[in-house]
Every structure is written in structure tokens, then in C-alpha cells.
XYZ file of C-alpha atoms in Angstrom:
300
model
C 54.727 9.798 -28.053
C 58.264 9.671 -29.428
C 59.878 10.247 -32.796
C 62.673 8.420 -34.585
C 63.992 8.138 -38.140
C 62.973 5.096 -40.213
C 65.593 2.560 -41.268
C 65.240 -0.222 -43.833
C 65.886 -3.065 -41.358
C 62.972 -1.913 -39.237
C 60.763 -1.666 -42.311
C 61.711 -5.185 -43.370
C 61.030 -6.558 -39.897
C 57.559 -5.010 -39.701
C 56.806 -6.143 -43.234
C 57.770 -9.734 -42.391
C 55.350 -9.650 -39.449
C 52.536 -9.173 -41.945
C 53.883 -11.825 -44.307
C 55.075 -9.340 -46.921
C 58.768 -9.533 -47.793
C 60.378 -6.394 -49.183
C 62.325 -6.734 -52.411
C 64.324 -3.575 -52.912
C 66.106 -4.759 -56.057
C 63.081 -4.322 -58.309
C 59.976 -2.134 -58.478
C 57.806 -4.170 -56.098
C 58.100 -1.764 -53.122
C 56.912 1.151 -55.239
C 54.191 -1.001 -56.750
C 53.035 -1.972 -53.272
C 52.702 1.707 -52.434
C 51.034 2.785 -55.680
C 48.419 0.033 -55.422
C 47.453 1.086 -51.908
C 44.870 3.830 -52.480
C 44.680 4.772 -48.829
C 48.471 5.114 -48.604
C 48.556 7.201 -51.788
C 45.962 9.515 -50.259
C 48.063 9.750 -47.078
C 51.185 10.568 -49.133
C 49.315 13.372 -50.859
C 48.186 14.731 -47.491
C 51.850 14.906 -46.457
C 52.659 16.840 -49.638
C 55.484 14.494 -50.732
C 57.088 14.928 -54.148
C 57.831 11.888 -56.327
C 61.492 12.096 -55.339
C 60.609 12.237 -51.668
C 58.403 9.171 -52.086
C 61.269 7.283 -53.729
C 63.694 8.409 -51.026
C 61.224 7.483 -48.286
C 60.324 3.930 -49.344
C 61.478 2.320 -46.069
C 59.400 4.728 -44.007
C 56.347 4.326 -46.202
C 56.617 0.543 -46.285
C 56.970 0.376 -42.526
C 53.940 2.621 -42.137
C 51.989 0.485 -44.611
C 52.892 -2.744 -42.776
C 52.014 -1.195 -39.426
C 48.602 -0.144 -40.762
C 47.955 -3.665 -42.041
C 48.576 -5.063 -38.567
C 46.121 -2.551 -37.079
C 43.548 -3.204 -39.824
C 43.583 -6.873 -38.847
C 43.894 -6.298 -35.117
C 43.443 -9.532 -33.153
C 42.660 -7.519 -30.012
C 44.740 -5.186 -27.878
C 45.863 -7.988 -25.588
C 47.071 -10.040 -28.570
C 48.864 -7.227 -30.400
C 51.797 -8.798 -32.347
C 53.868 -5.621 -32.393
C 56.980 -5.174 -30.281
C 55.626 -1.767 -29.300
C 52.188 -3.031 -28.329
C 49.069 -0.890 -28.559
C 50.957 1.759 -30.518
C 50.514 2.956 -34.076
C 52.846 4.749 -36.450
C 52.175 8.120 -38.013
C 54.551 10.016 -40.299
C 55.465 13.668 -40.454
C 57.671 15.553 -42.888
C 60.426 17.475 -41.115
C 63.188 19.250 -43.028
C 62.406 17.212 -46.135
C 62.663 13.892 -44.291
C 59.941 11.581 -43.051
C 59.991 11.014 -39.315
C 57.997 8.370 -37.481
C 55.798 9.244 -34.504
C 54.579 6.472 -32.227
C 51.379 6.991 -30.289
C 48.421 5.012 -28.915
C 46.795 2.793 -31.555
C 43.295 3.462 -32.844
C 41.681 0.988 -30.417
C 43.656 2.328 -27.492
C 42.650 5.899 -28.418
C 39.025 4.833 -28.559
C 39.306 3.146 -25.170
C 40.882 6.269 -23.681
C 38.122 8.425 -25.147
C 35.387 6.096 -23.892
C 36.919 5.800 -20.434
C 36.557 9.567 -20.123
C 32.816 9.113 -20.646
C 32.575 7.004 -17.468
C 33.623 8.052 -14.000
C 33.449 4.364 -13.056
C 33.728 1.484 -15.520
C 33.856 -1.932 -13.856
C 34.143 -3.816 -17.115
C 36.837 -4.299 -19.775
C 37.283 -0.918 -21.470
C 37.212 -2.490 -24.944
C 33.631 -3.640 -24.350
C 32.520 -0.023 -24.171
C 33.635 0.574 -27.747
C 32.251 -2.617 -29.270
C 29.061 -3.180 -31.200
C 27.616 -6.621 -30.491
C 27.207 -8.981 -33.418
C 23.549 -9.832 -32.903
C 21.982 -12.522 -35.070
C 18.413 -11.589 -34.147
C 18.365 -7.809 -34.431
C 14.624 -7.810 -33.686
C 15.138 -9.442 -30.314
C 12.937 -7.578 -27.777
C 15.951 -7.055 -25.495
C 18.026 -5.338 -28.160
C 15.091 -3.303 -29.438
C 14.467 -2.100 -25.865
C 18.129 -1.122 -25.440
C 18.207 0.738 -28.753
C 15.121 2.701 -27.778
C 16.476 3.408 -24.301
C 19.756 4.912 -25.543
C 17.723 7.119 -27.881
C 15.982 8.529 -24.829
C 12.674 6.787 -25.406
C 10.569 5.361 -22.576
C 10.951 3.068 -20.793
C 14.604 3.971 -20.399
C 15.237 1.303 -17.769
C 16.228 -2.111 -19.149
C 16.623 -5.266 -17.063
C 18.531 -8.176 -18.626
C 18.610 -11.685 -17.213
C 20.193 -14.838 -18.575
C 22.346 -17.837 -17.892
C 25.941 -17.379 -16.767
C 28.001 -16.546 -19.850
C 24.988 -15.378 -21.861
C 26.633 -11.996 -22.428
C 24.436 -9.756 -20.261
C 27.284 -7.579 -19.023
C 28.917 -7.355 -22.439
C 25.683 -6.355 -24.168
C 24.936 -3.639 -21.616
C 28.512 -2.342 -21.851
C 28.282 -1.968 -25.631
C 25.040 -0.011 -25.445
C 26.316 1.982 -22.464
C 29.381 2.980 -24.479
C 27.209 4.352 -27.256
C 25.068 6.298 -24.811
C 27.939 7.628 -22.680
C 29.790 8.900 -25.755
C 26.995 11.473 -25.994
C 26.375 11.722 -22.243
C 29.730 11.758 -20.396
C 29.912 11.144 -16.687
C 28.066 7.814 -16.776
C 28.860 4.726 -14.670
C 29.081 0.960 -15.129
C 29.389 -0.729 -11.741
C 29.448 -4.163 -10.179
C 26.530 -3.831 -7.756
C 28.099 -6.045 -5.098
C 31.398 -4.172 -5.264
C 29.948 -0.665 -5.245
C 27.632 -1.474 -2.314
C 30.607 -2.787 -0.336
C 32.741 0.245 -1.224
C 29.982 2.668 -0.275
C 29.408 0.846 3.003
C 33.102 1.253 3.852
C 33.052 4.917 2.788
C 30.068 5.629 5.025
C 32.187 4.538 7.982
C 35.603 5.883 7.013
C 34.876 8.928 4.834
C 31.358 10.320 5.152
C 32.002 13.209 2.781
C 33.267 10.930 0.011
C 30.343 8.585 0.644
C 27.813 11.365 0.133
C 29.635 12.572 -2.974
C 29.675 9.113 -4.574
C 26.060 8.417 -3.634
C 25.040 11.665 -5.320
C 27.026 10.900 -8.477
C 25.499 7.444 -8.830
C 22.039 8.857 -8.174
C 22.323 11.619 -10.763
C 24.691 10.456 -13.541
C 23.207 10.263 -17.075
C 23.422 6.471 -17.219
C 23.995 3.907 -14.486
C 24.556 0.237 -15.287
C 24.072 -2.018 -12.258
C 25.857 -5.219 -13.212
C 25.390 -8.439 -11.189
C 22.324 -6.923 -9.572
C 21.028 -9.147 -6.770
C 24.459 -10.483 -5.815
C 25.151 -7.581 -3.443
C 25.317 -7.961 0.345
C 21.809 -7.412 1.666
C 21.075 -5.721 4.960
C 18.758 -3.088 6.373
C 21.561 -0.510 6.168
C 22.761 -1.215 2.617
C 19.163 -1.233 1.379
C 17.956 1.890 3.175
C 21.133 3.982 2.939
C 22.688 2.880 -0.352
C 20.799 0.818 -2.878
C 17.242 2.070 -2.648
C 18.166 5.780 -2.390
C 20.180 5.467 -5.627
C 17.488 3.578 -7.522
C 14.570 5.695 -6.276
C 16.380 8.969 -7.068
C 17.043 7.773 -10.601
C 13.412 6.736 -10.988
C 12.186 10.104 -9.706
C 14.386 11.990 -12.184
C 13.797 9.661 -15.146
C 17.485 8.807 -15.549
C 18.509 5.945 -17.829
C 19.352 2.812 -15.829
C 20.326 -0.698 -16.954
C 20.458 -3.891 -14.909
C 22.179 -7.221 -15.535
C 21.009 -9.917 -13.156
C 20.755 -13.651 -12.621
C 17.432 -13.064 -10.903
C 13.875 -12.097 -11.834
C 11.952 -9.284 -10.098
C 10.164 -11.892 -7.995
C 13.437 -13.528 -6.916
C 14.924 -10.138 -5.992
C 11.851 -9.445 -3.865
C 12.106 -12.812 -2.111
C 15.816 -12.362 -1.326
C 15.282 -8.885 0.123
C 12.160 -9.891 2.050
C 14.197 -11.992 4.485
C 16.608 -9.071 5.077
C 14.479 -5.914 5.066
C 10.942 -7.166 5.477
C 7.965 -7.695 3.211
C 6.999 -4.027 2.857
C 10.396 -2.781 1.705
C 11.062 -5.782 -0.502
C 7.690 -5.124 -2.139
C 8.664 -1.470 -2.544
C 11.757 -2.489 -4.527
C 9.789 -4.984 -6.603
C 7.140 -2.411 -7.540
C 9.752 0.171 -8.497
C 11.601 -2.245 -10.778
C 8.349 -3.441 -12.307
C 7.068 0.086 -12.905
C 10.253 1.427 -14.467
C 11.591 -1.607 -16.363
C 8.145 -3.024 -17.249
C 9.584 -6.507 -17.817
C 12.726 -8.618 -17.747
C 14.535 -9.703 -20.920
C 16.146 -13.131 -20.843
C 18.935 -13.269 -23.448
C 19.967 -16.876 -22.745
C 20.790 -18.673 -25.962
C 20.887 -15.529 -28.108
C 24.174 -15.449 -30.091
C 26.149 -12.372 -29.114
C 29.809 -11.786 -30.040
């Protein structure tokens, strides 16, 4: 964060960005402030006198314009501000308003949410979103709502066409859950299996530590499940130990996959044999109960 005094040129520039020209020759700036109930409340919280308000119009107008940009945020990556992903706050020091720049509200939320995950292999903004679901009674979304409340079954397995929003939907529900249960994980299954395989060769201690964290964290989201490299070693030493430990301890687990239980079993059968592939199939079936195909369900 950094502080700097407010000048009228800066206030006018920020105001123009929101389409609101400042006219300092009449009463319109003061009117703009008086009509803004939220700004009036903020002024009162700062303890400003009427004279201080009049003397601080540039600062207040800049703050007001900055808030309007954030209220209508087009997304962190499309932030129109010169000082992107930052937001203004004002403090009164020695009778003069001083601007403080710090992370914007969405950036703060992302930072807070990222602390709830020790791994998050998805855009951080997804974790703070709430999906716009047309059919709120969809079995998939009902199952996810119940799972994050701690109700059984607390394993949910989503399937769907490419681009159907499986990963996004799971990230939004995972964010809600992890906010109350920090130390969760959202991983790309193929990537984490590859990383763990490398760790098992190059850093056994780190491998065991990561395997334990994934096996015991409050929530694990296995994204792109079924796309991972399949071998006797990765199955027996990585994937199945994680999944079976979570099943044994009743830990919340979500899957996003292009494949059904039956397809997962068939793919693993050729790599680890019929018995072990069947073992994985039965575990998924017992804990998840069913798959939820969200293809064609509008999700924003």
C-alpha cells in the first residue's frame, strides 16, 4: 500500500473514466456527493466537518469515481484503472484527506480464498464466484449443496461435455467449503499424479508429505479425473492410496471427469488388471453413488 495527496486533475481523470465530468464552477460536485448515500455514510465514518468536506471535494470525487469502477467491475483482468486491481481508501491525517491504495475488493477476496487452499489449480477468481444456475433444482447442484453442508454422500462426481463448466462449478462450491475448512486442495489429476511420481524419485520425504496432505485435507477436488497417466505404480502408490484414505475417513471429495465409472474401470483394467480396476470402480460407486452429467445446463 502507498499514500499520496489527492489533486483535482487526478480526480477529473478518474471521473472521466466513469463517464462523469466534474464541473467545479457550480454545485454539481457537492450534489453528486450528497446524493450518494453510501459516500455520505463513509464521510460520517471519517468524522469530516462540513468545511472539510468542501475542502476535500477532489479527494471525495476521486474516491467516488473509483468506487463506481469497482462496483461495475468487468473482471480483474479487464480492470480499466491505471493502477489495476487496486482500490482507493481515504484517511484523515492532520485535517487533510490522504489516499491509500491497496488491493481491490476482488483481489482481497482472491487472496483470502487462496489461503484456504494449499493447492489451487484453477483460476483464483473461480473460487470466489457463485454460479448463475438456471435450474437450481438440478440434481448435480443439489448434491453439491448438500455435500458442502457436510451431508452424505459427500463425494460428488460431475461429468459433461468439454466446456460444460464442470471445473468451474466444482471450484465455486469448493471455495464456499474451503472458506470454512482451510487447507483444502483443487488439483488437476494428471498434473498432480505426474508431480508426485517425480517427487517419489527425487524427493521421497516431500512425496510422502504431499501424499499425506492430499489424503487428509478437508476437501480434495480431482479435476480432469481419468486423464492422468495410468500405470501399476501411479495407481498403487499414488491415486488409489489417496482416494481410499479419503473414503476411509469420510473426507469430502469432488471429481470432474469426461468419463463414467464404467469407462474409468475399462481404462484402468488394461493397465492394472481387472481386480484392481474393479476395486476403483466399486469405491467410486459406493462413495459417489452416481454420476451427474451437467452437459447443456446453463452455468455462468
